[in-house]
Coordinates of C-alpha atoms in Angstrom, one line a residue:
X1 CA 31.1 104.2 76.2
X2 CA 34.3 105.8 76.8
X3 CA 36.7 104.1 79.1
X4 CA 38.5 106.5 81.6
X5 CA 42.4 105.7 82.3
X6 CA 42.5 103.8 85.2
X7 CA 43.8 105.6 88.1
X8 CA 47.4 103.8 89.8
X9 CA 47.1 102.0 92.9
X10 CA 48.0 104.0 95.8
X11 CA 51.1 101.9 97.1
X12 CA 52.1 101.5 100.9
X13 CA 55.0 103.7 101.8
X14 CA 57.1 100.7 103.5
X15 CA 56.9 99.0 99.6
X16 CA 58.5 102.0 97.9
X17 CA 61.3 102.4 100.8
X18 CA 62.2 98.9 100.4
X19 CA 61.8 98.8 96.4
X20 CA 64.0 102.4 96.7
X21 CA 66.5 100.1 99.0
X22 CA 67.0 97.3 96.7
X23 CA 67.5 99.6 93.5
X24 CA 70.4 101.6 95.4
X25 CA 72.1 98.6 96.3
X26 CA 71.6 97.1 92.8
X27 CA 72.7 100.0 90.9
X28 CA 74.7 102.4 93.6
X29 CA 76.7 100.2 95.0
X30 CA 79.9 98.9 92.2
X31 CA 82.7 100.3 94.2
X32 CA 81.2 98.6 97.4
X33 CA 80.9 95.1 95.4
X34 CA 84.4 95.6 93.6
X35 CA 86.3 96.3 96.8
X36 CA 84.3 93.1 98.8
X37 CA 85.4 91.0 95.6
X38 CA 89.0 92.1 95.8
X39 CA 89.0 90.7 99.6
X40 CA 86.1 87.8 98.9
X41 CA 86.7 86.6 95.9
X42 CA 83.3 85.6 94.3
X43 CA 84.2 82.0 93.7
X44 CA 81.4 79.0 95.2
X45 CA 83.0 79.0 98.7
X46 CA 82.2 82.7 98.7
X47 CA 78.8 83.2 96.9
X48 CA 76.2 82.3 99.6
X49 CA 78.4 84.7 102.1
X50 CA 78.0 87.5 99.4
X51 CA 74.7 87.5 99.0
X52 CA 74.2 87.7 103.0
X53 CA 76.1 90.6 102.6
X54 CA 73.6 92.2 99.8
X55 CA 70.6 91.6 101.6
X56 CA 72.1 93.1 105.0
X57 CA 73.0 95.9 103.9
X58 CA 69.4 95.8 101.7
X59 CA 68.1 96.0 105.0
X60 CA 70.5 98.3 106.6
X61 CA 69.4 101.0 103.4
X62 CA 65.4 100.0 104.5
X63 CA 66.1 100.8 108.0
X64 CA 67.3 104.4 107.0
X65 CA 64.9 105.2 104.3
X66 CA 62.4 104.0 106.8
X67 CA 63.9 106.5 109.5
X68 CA 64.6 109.2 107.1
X69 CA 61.5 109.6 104.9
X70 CA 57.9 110.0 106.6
X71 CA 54.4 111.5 105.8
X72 CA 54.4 114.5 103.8
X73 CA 58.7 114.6 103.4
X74 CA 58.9 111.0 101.9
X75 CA 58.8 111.9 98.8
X76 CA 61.4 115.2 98.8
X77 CA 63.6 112.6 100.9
X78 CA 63.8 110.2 98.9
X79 CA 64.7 112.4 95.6
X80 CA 67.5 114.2 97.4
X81 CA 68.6 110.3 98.8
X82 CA 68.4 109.0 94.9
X83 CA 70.1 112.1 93.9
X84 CA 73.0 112.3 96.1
X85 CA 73.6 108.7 95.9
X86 CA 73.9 108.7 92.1
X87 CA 76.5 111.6 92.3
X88 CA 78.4 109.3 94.9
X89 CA 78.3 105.9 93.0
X90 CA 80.0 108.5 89.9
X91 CA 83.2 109.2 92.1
X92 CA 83.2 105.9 94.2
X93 CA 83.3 104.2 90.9
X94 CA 85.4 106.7 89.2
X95 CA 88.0 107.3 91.4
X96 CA 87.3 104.6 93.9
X97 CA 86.7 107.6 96.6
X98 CA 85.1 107.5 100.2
X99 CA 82.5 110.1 101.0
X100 CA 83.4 110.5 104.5
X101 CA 82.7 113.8 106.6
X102 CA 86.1 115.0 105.3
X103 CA 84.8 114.3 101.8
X104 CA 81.8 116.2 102.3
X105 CA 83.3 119.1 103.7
X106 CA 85.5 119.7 100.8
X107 CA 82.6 119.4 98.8
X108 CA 80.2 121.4 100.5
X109 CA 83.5 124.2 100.4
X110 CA 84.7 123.7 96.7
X111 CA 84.8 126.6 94.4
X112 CA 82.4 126.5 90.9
X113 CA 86.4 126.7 88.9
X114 CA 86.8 122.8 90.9
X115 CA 83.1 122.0 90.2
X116 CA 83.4 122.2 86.7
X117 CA 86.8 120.4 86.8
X118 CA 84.8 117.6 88.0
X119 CA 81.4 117.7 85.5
X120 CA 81.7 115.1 82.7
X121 CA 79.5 113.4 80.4
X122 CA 79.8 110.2 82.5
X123 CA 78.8 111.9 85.5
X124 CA 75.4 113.3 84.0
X125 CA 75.0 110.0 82.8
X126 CA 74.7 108.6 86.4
X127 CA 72.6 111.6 87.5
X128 CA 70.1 110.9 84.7
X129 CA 69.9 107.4 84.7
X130 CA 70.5 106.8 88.8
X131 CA 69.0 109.7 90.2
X132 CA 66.9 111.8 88.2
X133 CA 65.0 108.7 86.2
X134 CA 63.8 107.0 89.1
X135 CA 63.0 110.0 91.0
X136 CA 60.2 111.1 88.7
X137 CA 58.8 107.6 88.9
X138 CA 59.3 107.8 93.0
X139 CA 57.5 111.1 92.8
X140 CA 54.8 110.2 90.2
X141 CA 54.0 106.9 92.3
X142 CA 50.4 107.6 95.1
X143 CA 51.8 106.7 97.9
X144 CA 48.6 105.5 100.5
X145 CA 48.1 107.6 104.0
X146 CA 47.1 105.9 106.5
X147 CA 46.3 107.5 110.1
X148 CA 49.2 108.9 111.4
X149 CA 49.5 106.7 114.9
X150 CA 49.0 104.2 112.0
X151 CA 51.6 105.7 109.2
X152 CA 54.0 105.7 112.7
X153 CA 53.6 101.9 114.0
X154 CA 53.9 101.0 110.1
X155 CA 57.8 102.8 109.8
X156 CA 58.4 101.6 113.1
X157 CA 58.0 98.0 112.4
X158 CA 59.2 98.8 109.1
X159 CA 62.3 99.9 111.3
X160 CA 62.6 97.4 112.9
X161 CA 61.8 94.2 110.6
X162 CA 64.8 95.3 108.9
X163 CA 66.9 95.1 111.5
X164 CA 65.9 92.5 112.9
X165 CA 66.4 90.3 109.7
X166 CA 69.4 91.8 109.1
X167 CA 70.5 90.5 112.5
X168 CA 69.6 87.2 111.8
X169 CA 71.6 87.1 108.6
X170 CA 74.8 87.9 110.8
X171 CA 74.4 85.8 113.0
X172 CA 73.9 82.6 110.1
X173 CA 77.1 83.7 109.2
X174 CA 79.1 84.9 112.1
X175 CA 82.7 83.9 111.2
X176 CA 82.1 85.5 107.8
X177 CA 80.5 88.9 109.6
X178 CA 83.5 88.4 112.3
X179 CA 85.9 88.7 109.7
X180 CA 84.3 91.6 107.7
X181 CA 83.2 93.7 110.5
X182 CA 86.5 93.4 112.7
X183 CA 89.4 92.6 110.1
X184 CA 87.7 94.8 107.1
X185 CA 86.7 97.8 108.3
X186 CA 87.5 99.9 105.2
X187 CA 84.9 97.9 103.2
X188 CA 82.3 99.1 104.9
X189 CA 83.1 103.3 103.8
X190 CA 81.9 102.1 100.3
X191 CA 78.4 101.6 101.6
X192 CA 76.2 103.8 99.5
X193 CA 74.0 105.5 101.0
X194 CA 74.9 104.5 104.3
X195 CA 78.1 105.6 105.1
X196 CA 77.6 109.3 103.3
X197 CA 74.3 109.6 105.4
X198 CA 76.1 108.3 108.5
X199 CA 79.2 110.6 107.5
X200 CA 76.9 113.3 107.1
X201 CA 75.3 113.0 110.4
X202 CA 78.7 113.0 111.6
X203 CA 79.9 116.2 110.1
X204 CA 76.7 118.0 110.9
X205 CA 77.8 117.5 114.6
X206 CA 81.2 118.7 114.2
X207 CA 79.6 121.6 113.0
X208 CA 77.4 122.5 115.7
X209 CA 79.5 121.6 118.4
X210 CA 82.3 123.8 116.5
X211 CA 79.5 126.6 116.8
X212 CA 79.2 126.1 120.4
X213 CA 82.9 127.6 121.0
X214 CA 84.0 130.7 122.2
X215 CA 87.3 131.8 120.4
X216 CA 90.4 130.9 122.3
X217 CA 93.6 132.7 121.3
X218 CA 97.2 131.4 121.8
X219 CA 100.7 132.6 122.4
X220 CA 99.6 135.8 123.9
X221 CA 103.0 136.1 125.1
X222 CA 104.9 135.8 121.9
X223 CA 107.6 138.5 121.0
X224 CA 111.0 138.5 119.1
X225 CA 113.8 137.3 121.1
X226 CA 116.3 138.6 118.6
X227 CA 118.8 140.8 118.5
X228 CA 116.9 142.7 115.8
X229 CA 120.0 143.3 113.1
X230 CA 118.5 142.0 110.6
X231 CA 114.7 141.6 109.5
X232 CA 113.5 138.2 108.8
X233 CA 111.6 137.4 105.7
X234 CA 110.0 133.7 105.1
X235 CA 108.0 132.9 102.5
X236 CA 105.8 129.3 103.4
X237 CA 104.5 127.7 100.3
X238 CA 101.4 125.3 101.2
X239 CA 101.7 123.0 97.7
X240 CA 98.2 121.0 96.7
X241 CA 98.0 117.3 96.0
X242 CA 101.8 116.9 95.3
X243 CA 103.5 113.5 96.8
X244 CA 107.0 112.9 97.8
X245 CA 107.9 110.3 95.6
X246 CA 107.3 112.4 92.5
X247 CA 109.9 114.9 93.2
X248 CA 113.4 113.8 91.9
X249 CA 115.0 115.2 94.5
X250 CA 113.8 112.4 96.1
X251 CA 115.2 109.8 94.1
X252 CA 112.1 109.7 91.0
X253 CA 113.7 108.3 88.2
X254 CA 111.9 111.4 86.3
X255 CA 113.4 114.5 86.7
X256 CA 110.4 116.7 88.0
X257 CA 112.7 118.9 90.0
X258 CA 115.4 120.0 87.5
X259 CA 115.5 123.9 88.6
X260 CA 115.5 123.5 92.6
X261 CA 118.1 120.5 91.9
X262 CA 120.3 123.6 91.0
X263 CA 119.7 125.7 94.1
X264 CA 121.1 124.9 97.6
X265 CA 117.9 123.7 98.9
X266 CA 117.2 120.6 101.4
X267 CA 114.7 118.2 100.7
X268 CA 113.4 116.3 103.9
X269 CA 112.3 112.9 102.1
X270 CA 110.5 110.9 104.8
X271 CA 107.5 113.8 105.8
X272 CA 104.1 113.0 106.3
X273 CA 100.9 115.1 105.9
X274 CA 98.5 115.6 108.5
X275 CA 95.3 114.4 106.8
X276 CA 94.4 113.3 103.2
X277 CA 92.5 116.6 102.3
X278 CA 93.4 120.1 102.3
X279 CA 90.0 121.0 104.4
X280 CA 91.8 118.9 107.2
X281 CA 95.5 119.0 106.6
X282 CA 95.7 123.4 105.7
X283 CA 93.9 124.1 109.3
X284 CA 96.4 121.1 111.2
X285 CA 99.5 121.6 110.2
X286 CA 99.1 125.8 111.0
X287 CA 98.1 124.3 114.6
X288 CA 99.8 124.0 117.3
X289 CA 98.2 120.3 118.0
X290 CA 99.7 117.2 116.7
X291 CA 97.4 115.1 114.5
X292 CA 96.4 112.7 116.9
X293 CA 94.7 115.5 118.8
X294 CA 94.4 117.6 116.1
X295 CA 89.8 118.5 115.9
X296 CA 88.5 120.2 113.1
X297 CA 85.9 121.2 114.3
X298 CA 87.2 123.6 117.3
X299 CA 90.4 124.5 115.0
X300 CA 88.2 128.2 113.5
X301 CA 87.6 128.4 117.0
X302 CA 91.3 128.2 118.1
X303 CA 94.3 130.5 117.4
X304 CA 96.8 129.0 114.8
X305 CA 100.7 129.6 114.2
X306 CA 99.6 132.9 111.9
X307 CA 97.9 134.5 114.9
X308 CA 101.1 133.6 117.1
X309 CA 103.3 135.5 114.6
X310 CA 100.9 138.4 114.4
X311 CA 100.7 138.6 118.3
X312 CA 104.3 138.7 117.9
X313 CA 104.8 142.0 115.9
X314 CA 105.2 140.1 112.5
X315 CA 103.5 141.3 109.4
X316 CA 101.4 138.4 108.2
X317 CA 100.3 137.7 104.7
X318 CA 98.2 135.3 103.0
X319 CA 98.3 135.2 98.9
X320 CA 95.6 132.2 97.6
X321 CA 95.5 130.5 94.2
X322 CA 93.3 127.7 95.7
X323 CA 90.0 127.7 97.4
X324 CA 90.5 129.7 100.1
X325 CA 92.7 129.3 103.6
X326 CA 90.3 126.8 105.4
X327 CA 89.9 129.3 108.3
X328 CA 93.6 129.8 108.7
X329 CA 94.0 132.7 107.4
X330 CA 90.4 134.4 108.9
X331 CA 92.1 137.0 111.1
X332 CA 95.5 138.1 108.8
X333 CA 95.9 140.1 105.9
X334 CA 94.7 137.5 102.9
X335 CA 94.2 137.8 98.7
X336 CA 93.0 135.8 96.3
X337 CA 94.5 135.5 93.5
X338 CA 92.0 133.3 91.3
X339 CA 91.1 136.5 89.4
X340 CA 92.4 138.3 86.6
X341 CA 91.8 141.3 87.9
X342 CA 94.5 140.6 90.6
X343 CA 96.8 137.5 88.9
X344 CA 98.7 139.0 86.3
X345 CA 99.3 135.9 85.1
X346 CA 96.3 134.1 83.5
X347 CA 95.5 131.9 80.7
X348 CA 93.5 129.0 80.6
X349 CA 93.4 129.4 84.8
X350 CA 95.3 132.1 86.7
X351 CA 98.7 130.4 87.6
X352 CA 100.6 130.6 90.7
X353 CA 103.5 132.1 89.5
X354 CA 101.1 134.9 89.5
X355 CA 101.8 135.5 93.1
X356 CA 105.1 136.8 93.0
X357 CA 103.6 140.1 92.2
X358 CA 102.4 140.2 95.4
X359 CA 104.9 138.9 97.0
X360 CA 107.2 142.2 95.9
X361 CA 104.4 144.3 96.6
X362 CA 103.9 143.4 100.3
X363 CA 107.8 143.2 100.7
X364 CA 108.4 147.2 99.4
X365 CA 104.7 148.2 101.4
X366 CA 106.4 147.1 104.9
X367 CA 109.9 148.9 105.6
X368 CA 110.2 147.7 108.6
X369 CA 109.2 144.8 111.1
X370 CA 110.2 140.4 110.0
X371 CA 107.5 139.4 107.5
X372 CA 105.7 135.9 106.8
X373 CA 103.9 135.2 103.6
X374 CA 101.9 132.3 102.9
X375 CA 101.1 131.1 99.2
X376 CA 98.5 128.3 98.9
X377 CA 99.2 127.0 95.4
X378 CA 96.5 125.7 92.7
X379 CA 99.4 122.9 92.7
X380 CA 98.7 119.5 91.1
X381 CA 95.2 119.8 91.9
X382 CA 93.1 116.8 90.1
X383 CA 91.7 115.3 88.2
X384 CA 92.3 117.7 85.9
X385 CA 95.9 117.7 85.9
X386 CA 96.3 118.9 82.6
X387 CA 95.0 121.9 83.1
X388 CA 97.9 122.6 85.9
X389 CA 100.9 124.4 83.5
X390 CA 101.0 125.9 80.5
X391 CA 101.5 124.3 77.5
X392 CA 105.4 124.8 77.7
X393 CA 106.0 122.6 80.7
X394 CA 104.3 119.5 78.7
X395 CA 107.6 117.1 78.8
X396 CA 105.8 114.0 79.3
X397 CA 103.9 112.7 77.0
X398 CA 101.3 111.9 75.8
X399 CA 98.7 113.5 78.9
X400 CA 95.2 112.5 79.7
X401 CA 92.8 115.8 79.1
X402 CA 90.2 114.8 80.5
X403 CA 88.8 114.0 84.4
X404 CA 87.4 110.6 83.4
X405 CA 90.4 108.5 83.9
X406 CA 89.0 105.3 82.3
X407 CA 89.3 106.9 78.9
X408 CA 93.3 107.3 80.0
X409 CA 96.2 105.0 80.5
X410 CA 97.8 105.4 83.4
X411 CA 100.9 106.4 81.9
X412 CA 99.0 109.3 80.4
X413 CA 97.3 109.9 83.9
X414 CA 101.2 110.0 85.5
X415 CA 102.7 112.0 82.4
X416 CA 99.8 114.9 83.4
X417 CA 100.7 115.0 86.9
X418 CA 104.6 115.0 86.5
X419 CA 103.7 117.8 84.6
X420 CA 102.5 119.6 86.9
X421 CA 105.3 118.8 89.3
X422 CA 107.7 121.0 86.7
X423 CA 105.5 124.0 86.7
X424 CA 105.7 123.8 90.5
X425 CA 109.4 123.6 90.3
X426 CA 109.4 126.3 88.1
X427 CA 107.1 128.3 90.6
X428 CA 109.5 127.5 93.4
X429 CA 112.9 128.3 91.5
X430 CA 111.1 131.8 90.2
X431 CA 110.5 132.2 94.2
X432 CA 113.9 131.6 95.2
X433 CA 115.2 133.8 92.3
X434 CA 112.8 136.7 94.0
X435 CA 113.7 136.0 97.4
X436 CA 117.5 136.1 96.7
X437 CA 117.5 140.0 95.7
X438 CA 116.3 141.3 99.5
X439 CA 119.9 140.5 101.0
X440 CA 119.5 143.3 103.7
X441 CA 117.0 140.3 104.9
X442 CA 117.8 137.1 106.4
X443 CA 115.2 135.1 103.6
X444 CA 114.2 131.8 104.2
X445 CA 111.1 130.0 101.4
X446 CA 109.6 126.4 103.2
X447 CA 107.3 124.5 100.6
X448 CA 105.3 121.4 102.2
X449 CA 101.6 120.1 100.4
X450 CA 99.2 119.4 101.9
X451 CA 98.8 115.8 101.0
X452 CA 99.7 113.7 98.5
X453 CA 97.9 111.6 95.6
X454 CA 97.4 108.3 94.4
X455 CA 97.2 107.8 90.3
X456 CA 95.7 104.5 89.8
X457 CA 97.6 101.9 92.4
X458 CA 95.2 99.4 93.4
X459 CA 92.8 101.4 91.2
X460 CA 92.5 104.3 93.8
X461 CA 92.8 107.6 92.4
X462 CA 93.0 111.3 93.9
X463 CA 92.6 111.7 97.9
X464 CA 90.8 111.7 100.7
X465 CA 90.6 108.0 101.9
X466 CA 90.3 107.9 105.9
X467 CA 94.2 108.4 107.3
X468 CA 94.0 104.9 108.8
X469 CA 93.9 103.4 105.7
X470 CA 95.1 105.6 103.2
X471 CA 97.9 104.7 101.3
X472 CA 101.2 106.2 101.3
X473 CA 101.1 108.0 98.5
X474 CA 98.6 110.5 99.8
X475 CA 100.3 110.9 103.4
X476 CA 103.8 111.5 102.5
X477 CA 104.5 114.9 100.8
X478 CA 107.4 116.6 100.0
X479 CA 109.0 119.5 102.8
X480 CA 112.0 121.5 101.3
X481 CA 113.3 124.5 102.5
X482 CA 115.9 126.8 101.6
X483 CA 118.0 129.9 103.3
X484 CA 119.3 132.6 101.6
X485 CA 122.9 134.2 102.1
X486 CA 122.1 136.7 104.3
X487 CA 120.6 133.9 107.0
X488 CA 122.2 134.5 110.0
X489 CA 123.4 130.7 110.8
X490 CA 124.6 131.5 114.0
X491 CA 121.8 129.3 116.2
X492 CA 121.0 127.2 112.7
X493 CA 123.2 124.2 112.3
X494 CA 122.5 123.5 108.4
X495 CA 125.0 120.9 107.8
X496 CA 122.8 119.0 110.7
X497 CA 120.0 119.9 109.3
X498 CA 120.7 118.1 105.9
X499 CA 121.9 115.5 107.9
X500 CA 118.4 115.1 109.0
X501 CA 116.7 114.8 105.6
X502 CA 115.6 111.1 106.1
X503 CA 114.0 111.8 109.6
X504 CA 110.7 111.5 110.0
X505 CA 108.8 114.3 110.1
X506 CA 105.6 115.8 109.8
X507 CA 103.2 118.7 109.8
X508 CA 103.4 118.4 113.5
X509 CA 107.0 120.1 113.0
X510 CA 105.7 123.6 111.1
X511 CA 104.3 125.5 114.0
X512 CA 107.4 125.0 115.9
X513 CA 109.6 125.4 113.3
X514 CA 108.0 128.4 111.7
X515 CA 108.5 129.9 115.8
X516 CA 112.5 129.2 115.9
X517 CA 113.2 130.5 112.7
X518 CA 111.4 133.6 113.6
X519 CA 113.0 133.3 117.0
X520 CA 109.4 134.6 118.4
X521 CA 109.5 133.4 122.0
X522 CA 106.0 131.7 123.3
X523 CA 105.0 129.4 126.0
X524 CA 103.3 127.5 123.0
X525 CA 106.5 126.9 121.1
X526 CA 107.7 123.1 121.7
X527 CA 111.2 123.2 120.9
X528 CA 111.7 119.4 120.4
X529 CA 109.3 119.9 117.6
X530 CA 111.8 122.7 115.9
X531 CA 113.3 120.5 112.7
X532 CA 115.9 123.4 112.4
X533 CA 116.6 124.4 116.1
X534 CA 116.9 120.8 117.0
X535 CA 117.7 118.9 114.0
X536 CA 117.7 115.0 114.5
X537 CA 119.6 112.8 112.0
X538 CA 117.7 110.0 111.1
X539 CA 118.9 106.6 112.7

């Protein structure tokens, strides 16, 4: 008699969420057990207060999975929760990252040229083995169906069982939760999934509330207030991912800055980004709000420092070698020049030097009328750093070539992105060069990034950590500007400006300063926000 194969028990769906629960926080969750062990170390006193915090947030995971995946939907639910969850235990453990709602909007806005800067070996590795493994066995698993009043009081209690025992385990423990809840906040961003699914909720709101808003222009009064002899021409460079204290003009030991160190230029050392990502920092810092009440969400919604100049009667351009302008740029002239069709100057990537072309062209296509051009560099952009500058502008040596940092000193990791900081340099100098042969103008260039980096202190790596704790080096970028000969100096006190170069400032200071160099007129314009109107010398 033949045997037939024995069919698998149909399981109850509270067992898989819970089984699902334990294998995330088993196997998902290194950056989140690293960072509690830097704070906790995992030594007897310790251990039993660990543990607590295993099984809490065991339960915390159940809770979700519980809300999240019902009936019919578990199943897709919990593939796409496996799935996103191995792809953010690659870059929490990589790059020891936060997938906040900043995080994801850069992600859910990146290009496929930064997607495939990002795809390794290792990172397949997680998706195969952390998401796509146990999701066919999730998927192959019968999962039983009761009655639905019945499959509903079973996720409820489900629901709430978790909770419930989570609650206990805080309160068996309070001075230990006191402390991590109230003094170590940060700790808790590393949660996986729970803070990306939280963060996600999060963002989702922004964007529907962003929906919900009727567009509100700004500076609907603004005109020139000059005299009109001579046309203005500025040139604002937004730099990517470069940090102050990499630029020798600063004081680097390294000299990443050996071309502008030759031209008259000022270097304000002590500036501070906005946010830690360009989908936050681009839109603030062409706002007229400060960061504190800066919302990205409204910001499409909301005319910016471009539209004031525009309103104005200045001819507005924006050249892009990045992603794109964030928004900024939605209502102004705007090119990309990520194509070889338009960058002239192309080889392994299309480099931003590449946008001087259009920078001549725009000039000689507008006889008349003060023109602003904005060029949004490819930068230091990471993790690829390597890929940043030609082959020529390798000084340091050796460089890490790949994205996986672990297979990379740090040295090597620095040597790439100092590298990268010369061809910018170069970039900048070539700028200047171009800028100084329209002398019937009065030329000014401003270069500021974005945000800064970190390489590897305290084993963080790239950007993006919430502002409240991120560390320095990816909140203070370098601001230089420089005037050309022809700039009238008349209402611009430049030996008090240099004086100012260790004043704080910020991106809080570029839609008011942009204004008084333009002398454009404006109820908006805050002139106590003007760094060259009012320069402050620092105390």
């Amino acid at each position: 008699m033949k045997l037939l194969p024995k069919t698998p028990q149909a399981i109850p769906l509270p067992a898989l969420l819970i089984t699902v629960a334990i294998f995330l926080q088993a196997f998902c969750n290194q950056a989140f057990f690293v960072n509690v062990a830097r704070v906790y170390s995992p030594d007897a006193g310790n251990l039993g207060y660990l543990v607590s915090l295993a099984l809490v947030f065991t339960l915390v995971n159940t809770a979700l999975l519980a809300l999240l995946c019902w009936g019919r939907a578990a199943k897709p639910a919990l593939v796409a929760i496996l799935l996103l969850s191995a792809g953010a235990a690659y870059f929490m453990d990589q790059y020891n990252v936060i997938i906040n709602d900043s995080m994801i909007d850069n992600t859910l806005k990146t290009d496929p040229g930064e997607v495939f800067d990002l795809m390794s070996l290792k990172l397949g590795t997680y998706l195969l083995m952390l998401g796509v493994l146990p999701s066919v066995l999730v998927w192959k698993l019968p999962i039983s169906r009761p009655p639905l009043l019945h499959g509903l009081l079973r996720q409820l209690v489900t629901i709430a069982g978790a909770l419930g025992l989570g609650v206990l385990l805080i309160l068996a423990s309070s001075t230990f939760y006191t402390s991590f809840l109230r003094e170590h906040k940060p700790l808790r961003y590393y949660a996986n999934p729970s803070y990306y699914l939280y963060s996600a909720v999060r963002y989702g709101q922004e964007m529907l509330d962003s929906s919900e808003h009727v567009f509100r222009p700004i500076g609907a009064d603004a005109h020139i207030a000059g005299s009109g002899k001579h046309r203005e021409l500025l040139v604002l460079v937004v730099g990517e991912t470069a940090r102050a204290d990499h630029f020798s003009l600063n004081g680097y030991a390294r000299e990443t800055n050996p071309l502008l160190a030759k031209e008259n230029v000022i270097s304000f050392d002590n500036a501070w980004s906005c946010g830690t990502s360009t989908s936050w920092s681009v839109p603030c810092m062409f706002s007229m709000k400060t960061r504190r009440d800066f919302d990205r969400a409204s910001a499409p919604r909301e005319g910016n420092l471009l539209d004031v100049l525009q309103t104005a009667g200045v001819n507005v351009l924006w050249l892009d070698n990045n992603s794109d302008s964030k928004g900024v740029a939605d209502r102004v002239t705007y090119r990309n020049y990520r194509s070889r069709e338009v960058n002239t100057q192309c080889d392994d990537e299309c480099r931003d030097v590449g946008m001087l072309e259009g920078v001549r062209q725009y000039i000689h296509g507008h006889p008349s009328g003060d023109i602003v051009i904005v060029l949004h560099q490819m930068g230091n952009h990471g993790p690829a750093y390597y890929k940043r500058y030609p082959p020529e502008f390798g000084k340091f040596q050796p460089v890490c070539r790949t994205n996986q940092f672990e297979q990379c000193s740090r040295q090597e990791i620095v040597n790439a992105y100092d590298n990268a900081l010369l061809y910018t340099d170069y970039f900048l100098s070539q700028l200047i060069d171009l800028l100084k042969g329209y002398d019937s103008f009065e030329a000014a260039m401003i270069y500021v990034s974005d945000h800064g980096e970190s390489l590897g202190e305290n084993n963080i790596y790239l950007h993006g950590l919430p502002y409240m704790v991120a560390p320095e080096a990816q909140t203070r970028v370098p601001l230089i500007m420089w005037f050309g000969a022809g700039f009238d100096q008349s209402g611009v006190d430049l030996a008090a400006l240099r004086h100012s170069v260790h004043q704080r400032y910020s991106h809080d200071n570029l839609f008011h300063t942009v204004l008084g160099l333009l002398e454009v007129q404006t109820s908006v314009y805050e002139p106590t926000l003007d760094m060259i109107r009012h320069p402050q010398a620092a105390d």
